[in-house]
Short mmCIF file of C-alpha atoms and ligand atoms in Angstrom, two decimals:
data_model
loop_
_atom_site.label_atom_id
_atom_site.label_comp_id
_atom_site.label_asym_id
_atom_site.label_seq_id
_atom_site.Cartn_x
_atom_site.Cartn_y
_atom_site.Cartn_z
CA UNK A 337 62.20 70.19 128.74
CA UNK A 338 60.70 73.51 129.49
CA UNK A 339 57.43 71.58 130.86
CA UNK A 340 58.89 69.95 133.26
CA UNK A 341 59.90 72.40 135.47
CA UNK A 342 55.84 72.75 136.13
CA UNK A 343 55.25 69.21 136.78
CA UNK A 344 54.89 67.82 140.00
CA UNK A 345 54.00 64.55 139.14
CA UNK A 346 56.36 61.83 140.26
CA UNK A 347 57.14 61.01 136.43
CA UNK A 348 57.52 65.00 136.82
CA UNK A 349 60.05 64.65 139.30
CA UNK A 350 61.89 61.76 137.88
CA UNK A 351 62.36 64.32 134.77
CA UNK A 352 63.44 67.11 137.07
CA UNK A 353 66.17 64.92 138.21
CA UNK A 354 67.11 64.01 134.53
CA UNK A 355 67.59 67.31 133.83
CA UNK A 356 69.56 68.75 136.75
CA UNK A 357 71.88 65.13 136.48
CA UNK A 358 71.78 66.67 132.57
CA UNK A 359 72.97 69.68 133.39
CA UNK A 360 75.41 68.10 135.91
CA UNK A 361 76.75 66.12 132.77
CA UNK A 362 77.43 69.72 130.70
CA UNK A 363 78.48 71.24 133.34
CA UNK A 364 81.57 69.45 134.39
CA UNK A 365 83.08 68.65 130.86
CA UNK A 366 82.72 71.90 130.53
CA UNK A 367 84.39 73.54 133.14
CA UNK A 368 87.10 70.74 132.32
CA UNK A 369 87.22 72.11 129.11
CA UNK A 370 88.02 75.00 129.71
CA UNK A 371 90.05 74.53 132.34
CA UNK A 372 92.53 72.73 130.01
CA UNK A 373 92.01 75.37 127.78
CA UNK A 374 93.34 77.40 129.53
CA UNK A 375 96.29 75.27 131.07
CA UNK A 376 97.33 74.92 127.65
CA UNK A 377 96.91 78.58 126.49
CA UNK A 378 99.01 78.94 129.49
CA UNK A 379 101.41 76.50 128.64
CA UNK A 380 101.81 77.72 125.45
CA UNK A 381 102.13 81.27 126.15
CA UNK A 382 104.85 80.21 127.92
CA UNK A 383 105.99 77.82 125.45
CA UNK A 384 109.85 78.09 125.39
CA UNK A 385 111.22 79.60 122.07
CA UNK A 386 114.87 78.90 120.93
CA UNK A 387 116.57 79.35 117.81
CA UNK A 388 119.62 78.89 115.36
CA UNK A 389 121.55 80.99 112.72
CA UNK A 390 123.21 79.88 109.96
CA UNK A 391 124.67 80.91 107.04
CA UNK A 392 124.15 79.27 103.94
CA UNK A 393 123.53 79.92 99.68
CA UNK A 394 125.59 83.60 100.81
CA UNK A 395 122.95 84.68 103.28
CA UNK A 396 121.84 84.39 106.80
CA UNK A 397 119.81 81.64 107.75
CA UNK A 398 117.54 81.49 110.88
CA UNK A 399 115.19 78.53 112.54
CA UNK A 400 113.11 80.11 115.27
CA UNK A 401 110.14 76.95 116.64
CA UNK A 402 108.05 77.55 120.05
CA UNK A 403 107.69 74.52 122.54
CA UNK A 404 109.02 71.07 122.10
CA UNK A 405 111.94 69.69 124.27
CA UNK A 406 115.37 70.83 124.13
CA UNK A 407 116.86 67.77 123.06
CA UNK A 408 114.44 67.76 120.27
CA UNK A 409 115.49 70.54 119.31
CA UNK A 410 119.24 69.85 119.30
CA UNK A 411 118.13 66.39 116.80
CA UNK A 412 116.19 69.06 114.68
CA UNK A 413 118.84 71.20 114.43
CA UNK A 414 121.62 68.76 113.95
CA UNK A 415 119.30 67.44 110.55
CA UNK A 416 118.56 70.78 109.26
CA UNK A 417 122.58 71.80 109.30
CA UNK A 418 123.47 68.72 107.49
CA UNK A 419 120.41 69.08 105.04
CA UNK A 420 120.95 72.51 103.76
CA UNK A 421 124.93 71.84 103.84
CA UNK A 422 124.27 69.28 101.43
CA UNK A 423 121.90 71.62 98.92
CA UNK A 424 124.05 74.64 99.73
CA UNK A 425 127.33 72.08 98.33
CA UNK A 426 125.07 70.72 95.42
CA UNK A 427 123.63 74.39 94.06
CA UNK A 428 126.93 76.32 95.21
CA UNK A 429 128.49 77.88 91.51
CA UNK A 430 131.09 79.32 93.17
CA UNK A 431 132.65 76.09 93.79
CA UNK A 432 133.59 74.26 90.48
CA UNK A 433 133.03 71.40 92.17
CA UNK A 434 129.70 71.42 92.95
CA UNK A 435 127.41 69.11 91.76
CA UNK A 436 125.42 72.15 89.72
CA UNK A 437 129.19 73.58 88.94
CA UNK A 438 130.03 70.02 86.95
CA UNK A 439 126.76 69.48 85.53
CA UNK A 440 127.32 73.33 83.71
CA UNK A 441 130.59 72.15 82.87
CA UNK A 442 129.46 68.81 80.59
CA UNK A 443 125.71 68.79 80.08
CA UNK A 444 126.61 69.98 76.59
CA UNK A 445 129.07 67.75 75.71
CA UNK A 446 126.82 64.38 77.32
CA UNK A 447 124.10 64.09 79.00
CA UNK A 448 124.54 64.94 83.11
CA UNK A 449 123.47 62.12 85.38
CA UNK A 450 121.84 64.23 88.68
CA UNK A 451 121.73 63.02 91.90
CA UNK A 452 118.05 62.90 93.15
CA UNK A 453 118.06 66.44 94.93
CA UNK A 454 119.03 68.66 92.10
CA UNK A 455 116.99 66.68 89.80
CA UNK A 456 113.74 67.28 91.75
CA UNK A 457 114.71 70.85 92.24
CA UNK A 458 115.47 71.04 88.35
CA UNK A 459 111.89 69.73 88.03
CA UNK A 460 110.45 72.16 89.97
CA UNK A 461 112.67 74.66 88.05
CA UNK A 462 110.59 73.55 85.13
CA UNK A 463 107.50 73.81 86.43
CA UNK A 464 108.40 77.80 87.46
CA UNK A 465 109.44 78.41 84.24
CA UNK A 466 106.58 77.06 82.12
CA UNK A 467 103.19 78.77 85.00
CA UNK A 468 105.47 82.05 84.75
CA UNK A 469 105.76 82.06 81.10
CA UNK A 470 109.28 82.11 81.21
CA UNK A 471 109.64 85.30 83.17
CA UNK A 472 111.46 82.51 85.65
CA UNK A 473 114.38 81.02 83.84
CA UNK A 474 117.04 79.43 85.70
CA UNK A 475 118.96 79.51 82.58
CA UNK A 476 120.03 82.39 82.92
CA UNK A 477 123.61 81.66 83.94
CA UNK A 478 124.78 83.50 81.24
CA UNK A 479 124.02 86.99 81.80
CA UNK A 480 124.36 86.24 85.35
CA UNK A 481 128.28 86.12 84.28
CA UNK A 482 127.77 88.95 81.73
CA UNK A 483 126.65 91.63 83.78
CA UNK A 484 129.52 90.49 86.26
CA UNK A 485 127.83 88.23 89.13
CA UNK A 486 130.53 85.17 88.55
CA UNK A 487 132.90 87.26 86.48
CA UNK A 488 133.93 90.87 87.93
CA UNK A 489 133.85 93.06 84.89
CA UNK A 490 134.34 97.52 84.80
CA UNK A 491 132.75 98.35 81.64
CA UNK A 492 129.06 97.09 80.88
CA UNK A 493 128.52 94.52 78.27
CA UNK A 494 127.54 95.77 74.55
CA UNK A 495 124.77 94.99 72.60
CA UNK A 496 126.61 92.24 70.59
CA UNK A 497 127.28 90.56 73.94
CA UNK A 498 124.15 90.78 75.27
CA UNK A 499 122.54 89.36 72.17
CA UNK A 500 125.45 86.39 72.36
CA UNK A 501 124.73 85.45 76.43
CA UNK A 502 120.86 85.78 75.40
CA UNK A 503 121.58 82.60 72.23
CA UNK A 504 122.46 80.64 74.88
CA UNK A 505 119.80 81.30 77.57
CA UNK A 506 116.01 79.88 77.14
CA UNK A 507 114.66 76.72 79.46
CA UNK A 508 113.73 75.38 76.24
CA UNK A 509 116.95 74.35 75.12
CA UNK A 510 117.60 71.85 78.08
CA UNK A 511 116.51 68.51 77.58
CA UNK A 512 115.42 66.47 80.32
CA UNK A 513 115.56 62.71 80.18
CA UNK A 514 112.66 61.63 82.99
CA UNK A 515 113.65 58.20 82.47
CA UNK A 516 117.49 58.48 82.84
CA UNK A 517 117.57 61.10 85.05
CA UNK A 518 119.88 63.19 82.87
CA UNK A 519 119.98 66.87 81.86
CA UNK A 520 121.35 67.62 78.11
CA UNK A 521 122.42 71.69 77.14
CA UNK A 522 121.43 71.88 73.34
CA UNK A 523 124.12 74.48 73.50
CA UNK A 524 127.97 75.14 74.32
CA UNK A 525 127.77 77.58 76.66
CA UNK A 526 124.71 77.44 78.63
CA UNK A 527 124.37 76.91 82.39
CA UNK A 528 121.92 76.57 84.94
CA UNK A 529 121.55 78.73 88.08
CA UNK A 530 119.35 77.93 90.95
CA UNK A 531 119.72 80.62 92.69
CA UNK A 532 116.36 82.17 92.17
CA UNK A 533 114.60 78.67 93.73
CA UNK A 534 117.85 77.21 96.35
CA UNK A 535 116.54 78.98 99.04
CA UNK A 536 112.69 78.04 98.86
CA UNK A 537 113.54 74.61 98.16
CA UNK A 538 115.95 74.55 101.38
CA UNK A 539 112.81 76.22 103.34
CA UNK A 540 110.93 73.33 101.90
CA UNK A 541 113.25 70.65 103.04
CA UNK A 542 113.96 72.36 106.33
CA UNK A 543 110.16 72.56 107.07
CA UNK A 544 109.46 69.08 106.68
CA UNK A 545 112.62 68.42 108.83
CA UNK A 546 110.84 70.70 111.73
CA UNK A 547 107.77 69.12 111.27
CA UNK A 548 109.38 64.91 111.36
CA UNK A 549 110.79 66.49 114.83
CA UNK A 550 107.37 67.43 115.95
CA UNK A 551 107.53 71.13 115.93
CA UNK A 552 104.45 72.48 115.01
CA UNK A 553 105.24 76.52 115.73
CA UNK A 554 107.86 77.36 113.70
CA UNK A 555 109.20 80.05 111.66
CA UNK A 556 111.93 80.00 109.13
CA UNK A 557 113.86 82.67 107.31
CA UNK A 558 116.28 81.91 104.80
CA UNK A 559 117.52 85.37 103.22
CA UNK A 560 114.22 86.79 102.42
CA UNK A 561 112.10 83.67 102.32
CA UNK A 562 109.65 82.98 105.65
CA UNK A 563 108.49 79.67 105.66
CA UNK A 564 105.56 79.75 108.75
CA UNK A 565 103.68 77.41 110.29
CA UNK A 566 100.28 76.72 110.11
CA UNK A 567 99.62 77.05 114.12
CA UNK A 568 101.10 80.63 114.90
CA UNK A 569 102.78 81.90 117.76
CA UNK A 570 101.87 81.11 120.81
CA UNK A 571 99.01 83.06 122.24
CA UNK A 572 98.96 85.20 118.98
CA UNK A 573 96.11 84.76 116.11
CA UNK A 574 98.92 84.79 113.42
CA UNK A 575 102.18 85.75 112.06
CA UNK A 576 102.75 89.59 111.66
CA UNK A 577 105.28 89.81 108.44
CA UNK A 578 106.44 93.18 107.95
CA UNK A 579 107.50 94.06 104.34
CA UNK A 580 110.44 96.32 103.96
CA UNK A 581 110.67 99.59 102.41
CA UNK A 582 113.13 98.64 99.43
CA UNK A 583 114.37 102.87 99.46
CA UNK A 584 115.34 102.66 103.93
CA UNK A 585 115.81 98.86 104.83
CA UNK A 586 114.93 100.53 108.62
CA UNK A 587 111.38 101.48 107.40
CA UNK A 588 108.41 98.80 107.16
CA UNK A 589 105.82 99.66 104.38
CA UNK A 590 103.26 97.25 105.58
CA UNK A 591 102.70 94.13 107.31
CA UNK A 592 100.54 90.48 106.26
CA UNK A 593 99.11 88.49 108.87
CA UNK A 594 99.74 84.90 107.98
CA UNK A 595 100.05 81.22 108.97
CA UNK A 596 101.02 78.34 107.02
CA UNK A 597 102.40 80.32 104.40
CA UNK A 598 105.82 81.56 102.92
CA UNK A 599 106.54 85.05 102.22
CA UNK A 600 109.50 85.65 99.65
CA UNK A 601 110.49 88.31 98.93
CA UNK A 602 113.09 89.39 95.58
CA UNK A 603 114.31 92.61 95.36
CA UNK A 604 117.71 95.00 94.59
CA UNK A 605 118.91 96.29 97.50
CA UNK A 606 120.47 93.48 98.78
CA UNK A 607 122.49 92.29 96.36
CA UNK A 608 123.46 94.79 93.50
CA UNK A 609 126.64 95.79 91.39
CA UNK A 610 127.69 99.37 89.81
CA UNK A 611 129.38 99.23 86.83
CA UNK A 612 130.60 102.55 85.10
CA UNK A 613 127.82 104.08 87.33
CA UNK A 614 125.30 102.28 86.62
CA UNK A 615 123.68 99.92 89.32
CA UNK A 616 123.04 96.16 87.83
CA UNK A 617 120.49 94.41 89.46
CA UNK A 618 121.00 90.08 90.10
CA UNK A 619 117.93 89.49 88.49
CA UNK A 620 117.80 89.43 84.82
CA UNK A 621 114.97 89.41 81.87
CA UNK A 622 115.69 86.84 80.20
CA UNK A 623 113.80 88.26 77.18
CA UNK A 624 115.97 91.21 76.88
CA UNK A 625 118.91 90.28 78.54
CA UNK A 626 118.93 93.36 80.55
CA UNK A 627 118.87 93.28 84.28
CA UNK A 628 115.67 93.97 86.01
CA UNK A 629 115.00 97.10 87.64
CA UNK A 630 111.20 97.98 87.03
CA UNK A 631 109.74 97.17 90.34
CA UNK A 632 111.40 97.88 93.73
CA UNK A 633 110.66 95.00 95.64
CA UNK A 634 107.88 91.94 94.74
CA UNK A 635 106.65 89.95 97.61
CA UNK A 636 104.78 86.30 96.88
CA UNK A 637 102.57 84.76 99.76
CA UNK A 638 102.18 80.82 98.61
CA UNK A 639 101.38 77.52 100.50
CA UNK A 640 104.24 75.99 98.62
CA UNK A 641 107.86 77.42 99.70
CA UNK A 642 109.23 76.50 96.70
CA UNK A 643 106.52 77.99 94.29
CA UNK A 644 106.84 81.39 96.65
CA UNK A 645 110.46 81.96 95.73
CA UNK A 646 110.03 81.35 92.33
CA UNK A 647 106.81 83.90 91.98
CA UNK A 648 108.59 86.12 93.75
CA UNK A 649 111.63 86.51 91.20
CA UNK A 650 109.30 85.69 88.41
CA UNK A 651 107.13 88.67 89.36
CA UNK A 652 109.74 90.62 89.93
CA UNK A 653 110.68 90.21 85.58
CA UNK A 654 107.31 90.32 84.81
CA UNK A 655 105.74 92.94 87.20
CA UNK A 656 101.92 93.52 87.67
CA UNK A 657 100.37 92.09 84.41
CA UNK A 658 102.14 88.70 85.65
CA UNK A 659 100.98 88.93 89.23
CA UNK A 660 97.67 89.63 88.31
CA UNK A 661 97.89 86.58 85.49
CA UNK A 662 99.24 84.11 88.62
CA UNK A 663 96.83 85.54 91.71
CA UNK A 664 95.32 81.98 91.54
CA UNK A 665 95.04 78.78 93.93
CA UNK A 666 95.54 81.41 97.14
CA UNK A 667 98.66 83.28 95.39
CA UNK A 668 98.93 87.03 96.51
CA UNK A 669 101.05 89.02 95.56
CA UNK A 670 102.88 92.74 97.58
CA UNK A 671 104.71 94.73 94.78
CA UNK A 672 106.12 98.32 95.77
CA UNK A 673 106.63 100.32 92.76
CA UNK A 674 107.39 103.92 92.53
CA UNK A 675 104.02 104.77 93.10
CA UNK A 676 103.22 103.10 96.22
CA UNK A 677 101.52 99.28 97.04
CA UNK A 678 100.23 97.10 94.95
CA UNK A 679 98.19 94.22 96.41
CA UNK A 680 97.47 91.43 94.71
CA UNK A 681 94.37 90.29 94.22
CA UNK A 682 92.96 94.08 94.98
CA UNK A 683 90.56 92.94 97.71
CA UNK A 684 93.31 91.55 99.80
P1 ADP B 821 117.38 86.59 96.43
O1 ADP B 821 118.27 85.47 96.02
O2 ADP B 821 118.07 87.89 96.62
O3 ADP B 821 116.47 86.23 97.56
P2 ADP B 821 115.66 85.90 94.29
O4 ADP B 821 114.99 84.80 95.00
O5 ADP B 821 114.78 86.72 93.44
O6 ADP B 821 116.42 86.88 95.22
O7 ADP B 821 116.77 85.22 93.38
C1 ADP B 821 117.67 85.98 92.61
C2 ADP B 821 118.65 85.02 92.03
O8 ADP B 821 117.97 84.19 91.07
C3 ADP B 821 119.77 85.66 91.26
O9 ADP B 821 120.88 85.93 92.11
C4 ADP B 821 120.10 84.61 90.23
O10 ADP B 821 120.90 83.61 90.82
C5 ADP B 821 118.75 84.00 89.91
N1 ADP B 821 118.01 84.68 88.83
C6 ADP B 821 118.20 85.92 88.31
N2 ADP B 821 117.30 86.20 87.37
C7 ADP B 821 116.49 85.12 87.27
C8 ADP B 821 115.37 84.77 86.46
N3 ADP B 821 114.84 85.61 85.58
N4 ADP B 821 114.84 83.54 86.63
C9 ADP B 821 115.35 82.65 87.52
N5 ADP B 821 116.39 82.91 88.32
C10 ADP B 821 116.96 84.13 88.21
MG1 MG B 822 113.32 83.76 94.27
#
């Protein structure tokens, strides 16, 4: 093309008008383009942002999305309270009623018929507990009564106790019939708590409620657990998560920038006992029985919102060796211990 600026042939000229009608034809897309481009960066900086706060499986709930209408939003938000109602009624062990409350109550005696949502989420319950190596167990019911989370108790539990609560704890003695749909406890005793996996799998159902409702900036934070879209806010490059100091809940010791991601986060300081003086964590070994109090805080980054809160208590049992053992398929891992921050894989 260079050539033909030289040419003053008529075939010459014929080419010089090519060209400049070429140029003409880059040109004006191209100022188009970007003048949309920036209509819409401008639209979306201005994108209106609303949210909702709820409380649900005994912690605050909130639903923050960017742009869309607001009657959209009011649809959305009328789905997601009736949604996570229903989980937070099936998982709820406080009430005896609950679906996971009569299933602990007879799955020894006969085989427990579950309705569709707590059988998927006992699936996935599975699947935590095998790729964690049992570290995640949501078994563990009975210490979670032991060491007085369902049954208020002054003095801590002995050694003969412990051992008793630990016969009856193990994923491996529930047996799941895929074809009936039916969970069996090969022991009296036993029961099931999803509280290590309710909330991810709520962030999980909420999301894809956000996303039927065509919200595509949206962040979600269920006690701990950020569930956040793919596109970030608006006129940012991503999500800033901070990560809280577990020792001065005012304090952040570091921040991720992420999108499309959840960030969950299982620590102590939240929810804790003391009995006879001694503080007794809600998240138990269920090797030892014992609660867990190695690590201050573990923080799991997954795709899958699920998966996240399920690392992130599994991690917290089995601490570094595990997080370095799982830092797979875009895992990572944030684990404060008492020497400082561990990141997960190193060259994060
Ligand atoms: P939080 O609920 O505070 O966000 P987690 O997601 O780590 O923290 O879940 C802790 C809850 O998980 C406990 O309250 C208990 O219901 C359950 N849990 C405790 N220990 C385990 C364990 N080893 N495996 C699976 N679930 C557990
Ligand atoms: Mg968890």
């Amino acid at each position: 093309m260079e050539k033909v600026h030289f040419c003053n042939t008529s075939l010459g000229k014929k080419l010089i008008m090519k060209k400049k009608s070429g140029h003409f034809r880059w040109i004006v897309p191209t100022i188009l383009v970007l003048v949309v481009g920036l209509l819409l960066h401008y639209r979306l900086s201005k994108a209106v942002c609303r949210e909702f706060v709820f409380a649900a499986f005994h912690t605050e709930c909130k639903v923050t999305v960017w742009g869309g209408s607001k009657r959209e939003f009011d649809a959305m938000q009328k789905d997601i309270l009736g949604a996570i109602q229903e989980l937070h009624a099936y998982f709820n062990l406080y009430d005896p009623e609950s679906e996971l409350s009569l299933l602990n109550a007879s799955a020894h005696k006969k085989p427990y018929s579950c309705c569709n949502t707590l059988w998927e989420c006992i699936l996935d319950a599975r699947e935590g507990w095998h790729i964690t190596d049992g570290a995640f167990d949501p078994t563990i019911g009975p210490l979670m009564k032991l060491w007085g989370y369902h049954n208020k108790r002054d003095t801590l539990p002995t050694e003969q106790e412990i051992q008793e609560a630990l016969s009856k704890v193990g994923f491996d003695k529930v047996v799941l019939n895929e074809e009936n749909r039916t969970v069996s406890f090969q022991r009296p005793g036993m029961a099931l708590d999803l509280g290590g996996i309710a909330k991810g799998y709520a962030c999980k159902v909420a999301s894809s409620i956000v996303q039927a409702h065509d919200f595509d900036r949206y962040l979600l934070d269920f006690g701990g657990n950020l569930c956040l879209s793919e596109k970030p806010i608006p006129g940012r490059e991503a999500f800033e998560v901070g990560i809280r100091d577990p020792q001065n809940a005012k304090k952040i010791i570091t921040t991720v920038s992420v999108r499309g991601v959840t960030v969950a986060t299982s620590g102590n300081y939240e929810r804790s006992r003391v009995i006879e003086g001694r503080k007794v964590g809600h998240i138990m070994d269920p090797r030892t029985g014992m609660p867990c109090d190695f690590l201050p805080s573990a923080t799991a980054i997954c795709k899958n919102p699920t998966l996240a809160d399920i690392l992130s208590t599994a991690i917290f049992v089995g601490g570094e060796p595990l997080a370095r053992k799982l830092a797979k398929d875009g895992h990572r891992f944030l684990l404060v211990t008492e020497n400082g921050l561990i990141r997960i894989p190193d060259d994060d």
